[in-house]
């Protein structure tokens, strides 16, 4: 009980609770390294989010450490570039078990404003099939677990999972009991993305009208996009009294994802006269944060994505006739500047120094240091020799390539390829191996990338299967950097417990890299992915041998 | 007046009006060739859409011909694979001018069920800034133009553009006048994607309650996704009495796009007990149609896209623990089979013949014939030699590569590349030129693709700037086909009139190609794009010299 009770927000402010690092990171293949999570957390703090759900600490020892690192470096002191001097609340998710709650608290407690988020399903289908508990048992457990969490931490959020399909009367009873036990935020999830806006709005209104002690908690909404209604449902919840929205950048998340932060923030802002509500988000950072999350998670943003898609404001480009200025007013409801779109600045050239480079990277939200910075700067100089104009997009690609690679078991020493329409694509790859040896292998393939990957496979021998491979030219112009992204599925188990399903899964891991040569970028990206497969195997082994951090199996929870 | 009045749908059916080929194709860079439009139209007919808005015939002579070709081949006789023996209604868009309406009618009249869609803005901001007309002038013009359209064709749709920002009383008056003049469908667009679901639902309810003759028309809704609310707004309109939804596959369209067909159809179906409404869509074709449109337009679908994203059902994959079957029920509201997801079948091998190949392609919705089929089959045999398993996804990539390339001014004869980490990426390209000559050029670049593109540029000399370049591995497995997509901006003007803005734009054209060698695929895709630039220049010249088909400038309309 060492932390003060979190101050209640003013009634005209909607708290933005970002779960990109928890629910978003559960997307297949969106797995991030601890370094990448920290980078995203810093960007979220600068963006102005009120609460960062940093992870599910009980998923694995690595997840625990990642949440702790975020609590220490983003949650404990003012964050450079954040409008508020108050750091964001750092939240850890926990199932309704002492083990989970203790782990969550231990991970977030170093933050200035820690929060534990406890959840337990309340719907009939979950009670019967997943929990095998009666209503009474559900209430008893949630009271016991929220009370336990409250004994550790003042700021407690409780979620009745699958609230949208729970009997209203039982939902009111469960919520009331959770508040009585100490919950200060009640989050209402539409777990399966099933409800319609009128229904979800009515659900929130019903809770506010029928739970006697609801005035002691903030009501939160958490929607999924399976029917394309996450934004509308979230706004319906807010109009009916919710004052916290749980969202992710770009709407990433399992299946069709979560509510997109940028859509909620811009809808509230654009229709402020209707909602009469505000958020603490610096909207001019939306585009930049969207790009960062897209590159880090490998989850592309479609061009027709609302607010942050490449075409969101594209009706402005390429128009060269008179009279377009007045037409802009007639067809535009947001200015691109409001979300920080289209601000590609030419800032650096071949004579720019290391300091200028580091400063600009930091302004763009990348906190490279030490060896990472050295390597990125070396690559910047090489690129500046080849390419006249170094844009912010180039810098983003350089930083993305150098950042968060995790441990490099195998390192690229050299790659060489010959290919073309006459067949026989041939690749030679030379790698530095974990034992310090240099090994070289040549292979042919159906194409140059296939040849490279085969040569790499011969040396690395990792148990992984390629799922997806893409190259994007992330910057404008024909001499741009190529950005390669690779997604592989590893054999076996990811050693991470999924908070809802309990089960761990065959891990899907991605790698990305940028280079002016797409074949080199592809080789590096593939190595990043394979190195993650190897790191994951080792983490999995550690996890199995560590009783305290090993997550409780599903049965212990239910 | 040679066509019968279109029968009114039963009140429990929502008509699906697909505007992928009109509003969707207006997305920057989504431009399709006439052949590609026909292919998409066939897929839409098979999918079961009630109305295909095939284009804006007055945009350019090419647009006119494309709409006419669709009316002839998709709109005039039963379509193979379509549940109904009745072909879809084929609709052409027209501004409120005789020239536009005449062109629209001439393009669609050969269809069994032709429709003219006339629009005129009614909101104050559009009246004042774009049209410079009074309310009286707006009503007078729409009555005159709807009457003129009705003299040509019985099935007339009228849209009061920017209805969402129009004074309700004036909107009712305009709608009543349009129906009196002969409109049988009244479409209410939220042109700028500004309204909230409650507002849009109230707008539709208001029209049904306040327009005396509304019973003689079907009310339609047309929403945009700028705030992420297109699906919710469309459903709100339907709940309030609209019985036609204007949508696009994957929600493509200008800016943040239109309402996604697949989301509306699956929301109505999943929540049928609430809506008590049906559509004529064969939902098992949704995934396939989504992929076709994505490949043809070059508009990627993000993995977390509702219904058709790669992850939409991905919570099912990779789970290998017991008890997942029961958990599927708890976390799933739609079955993947319902939308035709995950049906990758291994159908063909290296011994498969040309007939089996053509049959399977047709089943997948590709109507390659003659030389296109020959070329695709030749490439299939080459691929089958390299790759053991030929999947449907491979076939899709092969067909996409061979289909709809348009005229090939420059053809690839050979390409050869050497690259790698030691620098000096070098490409040699040999092209067959329009004059029949073979020209060869070597170039170095910052990477292999840059080197190839430079070598191509030296020979082709097209006035175009590279905007975007990407390679995707569209099929599973490391020996998969690489699918390259290129987007270029041509100098000058696209010679196409934008229906809303009047202005033509600097054309953005894309090219795609598939090959087992990503460098070869990239070379081909770039050539497709550059050939389109050249074709566009020629079309533009034709357009300028053809007075009848040249679209009326904006002032003649307003």
Short mmCIF file of N, CA and C in Angstrom, two decimals, chain A residues 28 126 129-130 132 161 165 192-196 198-199 225-229 231-232 239 250-252 255-256 263 271 274-275 300-302 304 306 311-312 314-315 318 320 326 330-331 333-334 386 414-421 446-448 450 453 469-473 478-479 493 500 503 505-506 516-517 519-520, chain B residues 28 126 129-130 132 161 165 192-196 198-199 225-229 231-232 239 250-252 255-256 263 271 274-275 300-302 304 306 311-312 314-315 318 320 324 326 330-331 333-334 386 414-421 446-448 450 453 466 469-473 478-479 493 500 505-506 516-517 519-520:
data_model
loop_
_atom_site.label_atom_id
_atom_site.label_comp_id
_atom_site.label_asym_id
_atom_site.label_seq_id
_atom_site.Cartn_x
_atom_site.Cartn_y
_atom_site.Cartn_z
N UNK A 28 -0.54 -13.22 -34.01
CA UNK A 28 0.43 -14.21 -34.51
C UNK A 28 1.56 -13.50 -35.26
N UNK A 126 -18.19 -19.29 -21.02
CA UNK A 126 -16.86 -19.39 -20.40
C UNK A 126 -16.93 -20.07 -19.04
N UNK A 129 -17.56 -23.91 -20.04
CA UNK A 129 -16.59 -24.66 -20.84
C UNK A 129 -15.15 -24.40 -20.43
N UNK A 130 -14.82 -23.18 -20.03
CA UNK A 130 -13.43 -22.89 -19.74
C UNK A 130 -13.14 -23.00 -18.25
N UNK A 132 -15.33 -23.99 -15.69
CA UNK A 132 -16.10 -25.02 -14.97
C UNK A 132 -16.39 -24.57 -13.54
N UNK A 161 -14.34 -10.99 -18.15
CA UNK A 161 -14.13 -11.40 -19.54
C UNK A 161 -15.42 -11.87 -20.20
N UNK A 165 -21.38 -11.16 -23.44
CA UNK A 165 -22.29 -12.31 -23.48
C UNK A 165 -22.67 -12.79 -22.08
N UNK A 192 -15.20 -11.24 -27.98
CA UNK A 192 -15.23 -11.91 -29.28
C UNK A 192 -15.68 -10.99 -30.41
N UNK A 193 -15.80 -9.69 -30.14
CA UNK A 193 -16.14 -8.75 -31.20
C UNK A 193 -17.51 -9.01 -31.79
N UNK A 194 -18.47 -9.29 -30.91
CA UNK A 194 -19.76 -9.80 -31.35
C UNK A 194 -20.86 -8.75 -31.27
N UNK A 195 -20.72 -7.78 -30.37
CA UNK A 195 -21.84 -6.87 -30.11
C UNK A 195 -21.95 -5.77 -31.15
N UNK A 196 -23.13 -5.21 -31.23
CA UNK A 196 -23.41 -4.06 -32.08
C UNK A 196 -23.35 -2.79 -31.20
N UNK A 198 -25.32 -0.31 -30.50
CA UNK A 198 -26.45 -0.04 -29.61
C UNK A 198 -26.40 -0.97 -28.40
N UNK A 199 -26.07 -2.25 -28.67
CA UNK A 199 -26.01 -3.23 -27.59
C UNK A 199 -24.90 -2.89 -26.61
N UNK A 225 -12.52 -6.30 -33.17
CA UNK A 225 -12.98 -5.80 -34.47
C UNK A 225 -13.48 -6.89 -35.42
N UNK A 226 -13.92 -8.02 -34.90
CA UNK A 226 -14.27 -9.15 -35.78
C UNK A 226 -15.33 -8.81 -36.81
N UNK A 227 -16.26 -7.93 -36.45
CA UNK A 227 -17.28 -7.53 -37.42
C UNK A 227 -17.04 -6.11 -37.93
N UNK A 228 -15.85 -5.55 -37.66
CA UNK A 228 -15.53 -4.19 -38.14
C UNK A 228 -16.18 -3.10 -37.30
N UNK A 229 -16.56 -3.43 -36.05
CA UNK A 229 -17.34 -2.49 -35.25
C UNK A 229 -16.61 -2.02 -33.98
N UNK A 231 -14.41 0.34 -33.31
CA UNK A 231 -14.40 1.79 -33.06
C UNK A 231 -15.79 2.27 -32.66
N UNK A 232 -16.81 1.84 -33.40
CA UNK A 232 -18.18 2.26 -33.09
C UNK A 232 -18.61 1.78 -31.71
N UNK A 239 -19.93 7.26 -25.07
CA UNK A 239 -21.11 8.13 -25.01
C UNK A 239 -22.04 7.75 -23.89
N UNK A 250 -2.71 1.07 -34.54
CA UNK A 250 -3.08 0.40 -35.79
C UNK A 250 -4.14 -0.69 -35.59
N UNK A 251 -4.70 -0.76 -34.39
CA UNK A 251 -5.73 -1.76 -34.14
C UNK A 251 -5.22 -3.19 -34.18
N UNK A 252 -3.91 -3.37 -33.93
CA UNK A 252 -3.40 -4.74 -33.99
C UNK A 252 -3.92 -5.56 -32.81
N UNK A 255 -6.73 -12.15 -34.17
CA UNK A 255 -7.81 -12.17 -35.17
C UNK A 255 -7.87 -10.81 -35.89
N UNK A 256 -9.06 -10.20 -35.88
CA UNK A 256 -9.20 -8.91 -36.57
C UNK A 256 -8.76 -7.73 -35.71
N UNK A 263 -8.10 5.92 -34.28
CA UNK A 263 -9.47 6.18 -34.71
C UNK A 263 -10.30 6.79 -33.58
N UNK A 271 -15.17 15.15 -33.74
CA UNK A 271 -16.57 15.35 -33.36
C UNK A 271 -16.69 15.86 -31.93
N UNK A 274 -19.92 17.08 -30.39
CA UNK A 274 -20.91 16.07 -30.00
C UNK A 274 -20.50 15.39 -28.70
N UNK A 275 -19.23 14.97 -28.64
CA UNK A 275 -18.80 14.19 -27.47
C UNK A 275 -18.50 15.07 -26.26
N UNK A 300 1.64 -5.01 -41.37
CA UNK A 300 1.48 -3.88 -42.29
C UNK A 300 0.15 -3.17 -42.04
N UNK A 301 0.15 -1.89 -42.39
CA UNK A 301 -1.06 -1.06 -42.31
C UNK A 301 -1.58 -0.90 -43.73
N UNK A 302 -2.83 -1.26 -43.97
CA UNK A 302 -3.32 -1.18 -45.35
C UNK A 302 -3.46 0.30 -45.76
N UNK A 304 -5.73 1.94 -47.15
CA UNK A 304 -7.03 2.54 -46.84
C UNK A 304 -7.39 2.43 -45.36
N UNK A 306 -8.07 3.88 -41.82
CA UNK A 306 -8.48 5.20 -41.34
C UNK A 306 -7.35 5.86 -40.55
N UNK A 311 -2.98 6.22 -47.75
CA UNK A 311 -3.90 6.99 -48.58
C UNK A 311 -4.86 7.85 -47.77
N UNK A 312 -4.77 7.80 -46.43
CA UNK A 312 -5.80 8.46 -45.61
C UNK A 312 -6.00 9.91 -46.03
N UNK A 314 -4.63 10.97 -49.11
CA UNK A 314 -4.00 10.98 -50.43
C UNK A 314 -4.83 11.70 -51.47
N UNK A 315 -6.05 12.10 -51.14
CA UNK A 315 -6.81 12.87 -52.13
C UNK A 315 -6.16 14.21 -52.36
N UNK A 318 -1.16 14.98 -56.06
CA UNK A 318 -1.30 14.75 -57.49
C UNK A 318 -2.38 15.60 -58.14
N UNK A 320 -3.57 18.88 -59.65
CA UNK A 320 -2.80 20.02 -60.14
C UNK A 320 -3.67 21.03 -60.85
N UNK A 326 -10.34 25.14 -52.36
CA UNK A 326 -11.72 25.16 -51.85
C UNK A 326 -12.31 23.75 -51.81
N UNK A 330 -14.19 21.01 -48.89
CA UNK A 330 -15.43 20.27 -49.08
C UNK A 330 -15.26 18.77 -48.88
N UNK A 331 -14.05 18.25 -49.01
CA UNK A 331 -13.88 16.80 -48.89
C UNK A 331 -13.01 16.38 -47.72
N UNK A 333 -12.14 16.31 -43.52
CA UNK A 333 -12.61 16.57 -42.16
C UNK A 333 -11.46 16.61 -41.16
N UNK A 334 -10.28 16.21 -41.60
CA UNK A 334 -9.08 16.30 -40.74
C UNK A 334 -7.95 16.85 -41.60
N UNK A 386 25.94 6.44 -51.21
CA UNK A 386 25.23 5.94 -52.38
C UNK A 386 24.05 6.82 -52.77
N UNK A 414 29.16 -12.44 -45.13
CA UNK A 414 29.05 -12.02 -46.53
C UNK A 414 28.00 -12.86 -47.24
N UNK A 415 27.41 -12.25 -48.28
CA UNK A 415 26.48 -12.97 -49.14
C UNK A 415 26.70 -12.49 -50.57
N UNK A 416 26.56 -13.41 -51.51
CA UNK A 416 26.79 -13.08 -52.91
C UNK A 416 25.81 -13.90 -53.75
N UNK A 417 25.20 -13.23 -54.73
CA UNK A 417 24.12 -13.88 -55.49
C UNK A 417 24.25 -13.59 -56.97
N UNK A 418 23.95 -14.59 -57.78
CA UNK A 418 23.76 -14.38 -59.22
C UNK A 418 22.42 -14.97 -59.60
N UNK A 419 21.63 -14.20 -60.36
CA UNK A 419 20.32 -14.70 -60.76
C UNK A 419 19.85 -13.99 -62.01
N UNK A 420 18.65 -14.34 -62.43
CA UNK A 420 18.09 -13.70 -63.63
C UNK A 420 17.21 -14.65 -64.40
N UNK A 421 16.82 -14.23 -65.58
CA UNK A 421 15.84 -14.99 -66.34
C UNK A 421 16.41 -16.27 -66.95
N UNK A 446 15.01 -21.84 -56.39
CA UNK A 446 14.08 -21.45 -57.46
C UNK A 446 14.22 -19.96 -57.76
N UNK A 447 14.77 -19.21 -56.82
CA UNK A 447 15.04 -17.79 -57.02
C UNK A 447 16.18 -17.40 -56.10
N UNK A 448 16.64 -16.15 -56.17
CA UNK A 448 17.81 -15.77 -55.38
C UNK A 448 17.57 -15.85 -53.87
N UNK A 450 15.36 -17.81 -52.32
CA UNK A 450 15.32 -19.22 -51.99
C UNK A 450 16.73 -19.79 -51.88
N UNK A 453 18.27 -18.51 -48.64
CA UNK A 453 17.69 -19.13 -47.46
C UNK A 453 18.16 -20.59 -47.33
N UNK A 469 7.23 -13.81 -46.50
CA UNK A 469 8.43 -13.08 -46.81
C UNK A 469 8.02 -11.87 -47.63
N UNK A 470 8.46 -10.69 -47.26
CA UNK A 470 8.11 -9.52 -48.07
C UNK A 470 9.24 -8.51 -48.07
N UNK A 471 9.31 -7.76 -49.14
CA UNK A 471 10.27 -6.67 -49.24
C UNK A 471 9.49 -5.42 -49.56
N UNK A 472 9.73 -4.36 -48.82
CA UNK A 472 9.12 -3.09 -49.15
C UNK A 472 10.17 -2.04 -49.31
N UNK A 473 9.95 -1.22 -50.29
CA UNK A 473 10.74 -0.03 -50.47
C UNK A 473 10.10 0.99 -49.56
N UNK A 478 13.88 5.66 -56.47
CA UNK A 478 14.29 4.37 -56.98
C UNK A 478 15.55 3.85 -56.28
N UNK A 479 16.31 4.73 -55.64
CA UNK A 479 17.52 4.28 -54.96
C UNK A 479 17.26 4.06 -53.47
N UNK A 493 7.16 -25.15 -29.01
CA UNK A 493 6.32 -24.38 -28.13
C UNK A 493 6.98 -23.05 -27.84
N UNK A 500 -5.69 -15.71 -22.13
CA UNK A 500 -7.06 -16.20 -22.25
C UNK A 500 -7.13 -17.71 -22.37
N UNK A 503 -3.08 -21.99 -23.11
CA UNK A 503 -2.16 -22.79 -23.90
C UNK A 503 -1.01 -21.94 -24.44
N UNK A 505 1.75 -21.81 -27.69
CA UNK A 505 1.56 -22.09 -29.11
C UNK A 505 2.90 -22.33 -29.78
N UNK A 506 2.83 -22.88 -31.00
CA UNK A 506 4.01 -22.92 -31.83
C UNK A 506 4.37 -21.47 -32.13
N UNK A 516 20.31 -1.30 -48.81
CA UNK A 516 20.07 -0.81 -50.17
C UNK A 516 19.99 -1.99 -51.15
N UNK A 517 20.51 -3.13 -50.77
CA UNK A 517 20.42 -4.34 -51.59
C UNK A 517 19.36 -5.26 -51.00
N UNK A 519 18.57 -8.26 -51.55
CA UNK A 519 19.01 -9.62 -51.24
C UNK A 519 19.77 -9.64 -49.91
N UNK A 520 20.57 -8.61 -49.69
CA UNK A 520 21.27 -8.51 -48.40
C UNK A 520 20.26 -8.29 -47.28
N UNK B 28 -5.91 6.11 -55.08
CA UNK B 28 -4.66 6.40 -55.78
C UNK B 28 -3.90 5.11 -56.07
N UNK B 126 -21.05 22.38 -50.27
CA UNK B 126 -20.89 22.02 -51.68
C UNK B 126 -21.67 22.97 -52.59
N UNK B 129 -19.46 26.29 -52.45
CA UNK B 129 -18.08 26.32 -52.94
C UNK B 129 -17.88 25.56 -54.23
N UNK B 130 -18.58 24.46 -54.41
CA UNK B 130 -18.33 23.67 -55.60
C UNK B 130 -19.31 24.00 -56.71
N UNK B 132 -21.83 26.46 -56.68
CA UNK B 132 -22.26 27.87 -56.76
C UNK B 132 -23.71 27.94 -57.25
N UNK B 161 -25.30 14.23 -52.95
CA UNK B 161 -23.94 14.12 -52.42
C UNK B 161 -23.80 14.94 -51.14
N UNK B 165 -24.22 16.23 -44.42
CA UNK B 165 -24.06 17.62 -43.97
C UNK B 165 -25.11 18.55 -44.60
N UNK B 192 -17.93 12.42 -46.66
CA UNK B 192 -16.63 12.69 -46.05
C UNK B 192 -16.36 11.83 -44.82
N UNK B 193 -17.20 10.82 -44.58
CA UNK B 193 -16.95 9.90 -43.46
C UNK B 193 -16.97 10.60 -42.11
N UNK B 194 -17.94 11.48 -41.92
CA UNK B 194 -17.94 12.39 -40.79
C UNK B 194 -18.96 12.02 -39.73
N UNK B 195 -20.03 11.34 -40.14
CA UNK B 195 -21.13 11.12 -39.19
C UNK B 195 -20.86 9.97 -38.23
N UNK B 196 -21.59 10.00 -37.12
CA UNK B 196 -21.56 8.92 -36.13
C UNK B 196 -22.79 8.03 -36.39
N UNK B 198 -25.32 6.95 -34.67
CA UNK B 198 -26.63 7.45 -34.24
C UNK B 198 -27.13 8.51 -35.20
N UNK B 199 -26.19 9.39 -35.60
CA UNK B 199 -26.58 10.47 -36.51
C UNK B 199 -27.01 9.93 -37.86
N UNK B 225 -14.93 5.70 -44.56
CA UNK B 225 -14.35 5.18 -43.32
C UNK B 225 -13.34 6.11 -42.65
N UNK B 226 -13.43 7.41 -42.88
CA UNK B 226 -12.40 8.32 -42.38
C UNK B 226 -12.21 8.26 -40.87
N UNK B 227 -13.29 7.99 -40.14
CA UNK B 227 -13.16 7.86 -38.68
C UNK B 227 -13.30 6.40 -38.23
N UNK B 228 -13.24 5.46 -39.18
CA UNK B 228 -13.33 4.05 -38.82
C UNK B 228 -14.75 3.59 -38.55
N UNK B 229 -15.74 4.36 -39.04
CA UNK B 229 -17.13 4.09 -38.67
C UNK B 229 -18.02 3.67 -39.85
N UNK B 231 -18.65 0.82 -41.39
CA UNK B 231 -19.47 -0.36 -41.17
C UNK B 231 -20.61 -0.06 -40.20
N UNK B 232 -20.28 0.59 -39.10
CA UNK B 232 -21.31 0.91 -38.11
C UNK B 232 -22.36 1.85 -38.69
N UNK B 239 -30.58 -0.66 -40.18
CA UNK B 239 -31.53 -0.86 -39.07
C UNK B 239 -32.65 0.16 -39.11
N UNK B 250 -12.86 -5.35 -49.60
CA UNK B 250 -11.74 -4.91 -48.76
C UNK B 250 -11.88 -3.46 -48.31
N UNK B 251 -13.03 -2.85 -48.57
CA UNK B 251 -13.22 -1.46 -48.16
C UNK B 251 -12.32 -0.49 -48.90
N UNK B 252 -11.86 -0.85 -50.10
CA UNK B 252 -10.98 0.09 -50.79
C UNK B 252 -11.78 1.29 -51.28
N UNK B 255 -8.99 7.92 -49.90
CA UNK B 255 -8.69 8.19 -48.48
C UNK B 255 -8.75 6.87 -47.68
N UNK B 256 -9.57 6.87 -46.62
CA UNK B 256 -9.66 5.65 -45.80
C UNK B 256 -10.67 4.65 -46.37
N UNK B 263 -17.61 -7.04 -44.38
CA UNK B 263 -18.00 -6.76 -42.99
C UNK B 263 -19.52 -6.63 -42.87
N UNK B 271 -25.26 -11.69 -36.96
CA UNK B 271 -26.27 -11.16 -36.04
C UNK B 271 -27.67 -11.20 -36.66
N UNK B 274 -30.81 -10.42 -34.71
CA UNK B 274 -31.11 -9.01 -34.42
C UNK B 274 -31.65 -8.30 -35.66
N UNK B 275 -30.94 -8.46 -36.78
CA UNK B 275 -31.32 -7.71 -37.98
C UNK B 275 -32.53 -8.32 -38.70
N UNK B 300 -2.94 -3.73 -50.50
CA UNK B 300 -2.79 -4.85 -49.58
C UNK B 300 -3.87 -4.82 -48.52
N UNK B 301 -4.18 -6.00 -47.99
CA UNK B 301 -5.14 -6.16 -46.90
C UNK B 301 -4.34 -6.41 -45.64
N UNK B 302 -4.53 -5.58 -44.62
CA UNK B 302 -3.71 -5.78 -43.41
C UNK B 302 -4.12 -7.08 -42.71
N UNK B 304 -4.78 -7.81 -39.76
CA UNK B 304 -5.86 -7.67 -38.77
C UNK B 304 -7.11 -7.05 -39.36
N UNK B 306 -10.83 -7.15 -40.53
CA UNK B 306 -11.97 -7.98 -40.17
C UNK B 306 -12.38 -8.86 -41.36
N UNK B 311 -5.03 -12.86 -40.50
CA UNK B 311 -5.13 -13.30 -39.11
C UNK B 311 -6.57 -13.42 -38.63
N UNK B 312 -7.54 -13.10 -39.48
CA UNK B 312 -8.94 -13.01 -38.99
C UNK B 312 -9.36 -14.27 -38.25
N UNK B 314 -6.82 -16.55 -37.29
CA UNK B 314 -5.52 -17.15 -37.01
C UNK B 314 -5.39 -17.66 -35.58
N UNK B 315 -6.35 -17.36 -34.72
CA UNK B 315 -6.26 -17.91 -33.37
C UNK B 315 -6.39 -19.42 -33.39
N UNK B 318 -1.69 -23.20 -35.02
CA UNK B 318 -0.53 -23.29 -34.15
C UNK B 318 -0.84 -23.70 -32.73
N UNK B 320 -1.65 -26.37 -30.14
CA UNK B 320 -1.48 -27.81 -30.21
C UNK B 320 -1.77 -28.49 -28.89
N UNK B 324 -8.63 -27.39 -27.08
CA UNK B 324 -8.79 -26.20 -27.89
C UNK B 324 -10.13 -26.20 -28.62
N UNK B 326 -13.08 -26.93 -27.49
CA UNK B 326 -14.09 -26.23 -26.71
C UNK B 326 -13.76 -24.74 -26.63
N UNK B 330 -15.64 -20.83 -27.48
CA UNK B 330 -15.70 -19.69 -26.59
C UNK B 330 -15.11 -18.43 -27.20
N UNK B 331 -14.25 -18.56 -28.20
CA UNK B 331 -13.62 -17.37 -28.76
C UNK B 331 -13.97 -17.12 -30.21
N UNK B 333 -16.85 -16.43 -33.34
CA UNK B 333 -18.23 -16.11 -33.70
C UNK B 333 -18.52 -16.43 -35.16
N UNK B 334 -17.49 -16.72 -35.93
CA UNK B 334 -17.68 -17.13 -37.32
C UNK B 334 -16.75 -18.30 -37.58
N UNK B 386 10.24 -26.83 -60.93
CA UNK B 386 11.06 -26.35 -59.81
C UNK B 386 10.45 -26.70 -58.45
N UNK B 414 15.49 -10.71 -71.53
CA UNK B 414 16.33 -11.36 -70.53
C UNK B 414 16.80 -10.36 -69.49
N UNK B 415 17.07 -10.85 -68.28
CA UNK B 415 17.67 -10.03 -67.23
C UNK B 415 18.64 -10.91 -66.45
N UNK B 416 19.72 -10.28 -66.04
CA UNK B 416 20.76 -11.02 -65.32
C UNK B 416 21.35 -10.08 -64.27
N UNK B 417 21.54 -10.60 -63.05
CA UNK B 417 21.95 -9.73 -61.94
C UNK B 417 23.02 -10.40 -61.10
N UNK B 418 23.98 -9.62 -60.65
CA UNK B 418 24.93 -10.06 -59.63
C UNK B 418 24.90 -9.04 -58.50
N UNK B 419 24.78 -9.54 -57.26
CA UNK B 419 24.74 -8.59 -56.13
C UNK B 419 25.18 -9.31 -54.87
N UNK B 420 25.16 -8.57 -53.76
CA UNK B 420 25.55 -9.15 -52.48
C UNK B 420 26.18 -8.12 -51.58
N UNK B 421 26.76 -8.60 -50.49
CA UNK B 421 27.26 -7.68 -49.48
C UNK B 421 28.55 -6.99 -49.88
N UNK B 446 22.27 0.99 -56.28
CA UNK B 446 22.51 0.83 -54.85
C UNK B 446 22.14 -0.59 -54.42
N UNK B 447 21.33 -1.25 -55.22
CA UNK B 447 20.96 -2.63 -54.96
C UNK B 447 20.57 -3.25 -56.29
N UNK B 448 20.24 -4.55 -56.30
CA UNK B 448 19.96 -5.21 -57.58
C UNK B 448 18.72 -4.67 -58.29
N UNK B 450 17.45 -1.61 -57.95
CA UNK B 450 17.82 -0.29 -58.45
C UNK B 450 18.61 -0.43 -59.75
N UNK B 453 16.19 -1.44 -62.51
CA UNK B 453 15.29 -0.36 -62.91
C UNK B 453 16.06 0.71 -63.70
N UNK B 466 9.19 6.36 -59.53
CA UNK B 466 8.82 5.22 -58.69
C UNK B 466 8.30 5.71 -57.35
N UNK B 469 7.52 0.10 -54.06
CA UNK B 469 7.96 -1.16 -54.63
C UNK B 469 7.87 -2.21 -53.53
N UNK B 470 7.25 -3.33 -53.82
CA UNK B 470 7.21 -4.36 -52.78
C UNK B 470 7.24 -5.75 -53.41
N UNK B 471 7.76 -6.69 -52.66
CA UNK B 471 7.76 -8.08 -53.07
C UNK B 471 7.10 -8.87 -51.97
N UNK B 472 6.15 -9.69 -52.33
CA UNK B 472 5.58 -10.59 -51.35
C UNK B 472 5.68 -12.02 -51.82
N UNK B 473 5.97 -12.84 -50.88
CA UNK B 473 5.92 -14.27 -51.09
C UNK B 473 4.46 -14.64 -50.87
N UNK B 478 9.36 -22.05 -48.66
CA UNK B 478 10.52 -21.24 -49.00
C UNK B 478 10.77 -21.20 -50.50
N UNK B 479 10.21 -22.16 -51.25
CA UNK B 479 10.40 -22.15 -52.70
C UNK B 479 9.22 -21.50 -53.41
N UNK B 493 -1.01 14.07 -66.94
CA UNK B 493 -2.41 14.04 -66.58
C UNK B 493 -2.96 12.66 -66.93
N UNK B 500 -16.27 13.43 -58.52
CA UNK B 500 -16.54 14.44 -57.50
C UNK B 500 -15.79 15.75 -57.74
N UNK B 505 -5.89 13.99 -62.66
CA UNK B 505 -4.74 13.97 -61.75
C UNK B 505 -3.52 13.41 -62.46
N UNK B 506 -2.36 13.62 -61.82
CA UNK B 506 -1.17 12.93 -62.30
C UNK B 506 -1.43 11.45 -62.06
N UNK B 516 9.40 -17.13 -59.79
CA UNK B 516 10.13 -17.77 -58.70
C UNK B 516 11.39 -16.97 -58.35
N UNK B 517 11.82 -16.11 -59.25
CA UNK B 517 12.98 -15.25 -58.99
C UNK B 517 12.47 -13.83 -58.73
N UNK B 519 13.91 -11.04 -58.54
CA UNK B 519 14.49 -10.01 -59.40
C UNK B 519 13.79 -10.01 -60.76
N UNK B 520 13.52 -11.21 -61.27
CA UNK B 520 12.77 -11.30 -62.54
C UNK B 520 11.36 -10.75 -62.35
#
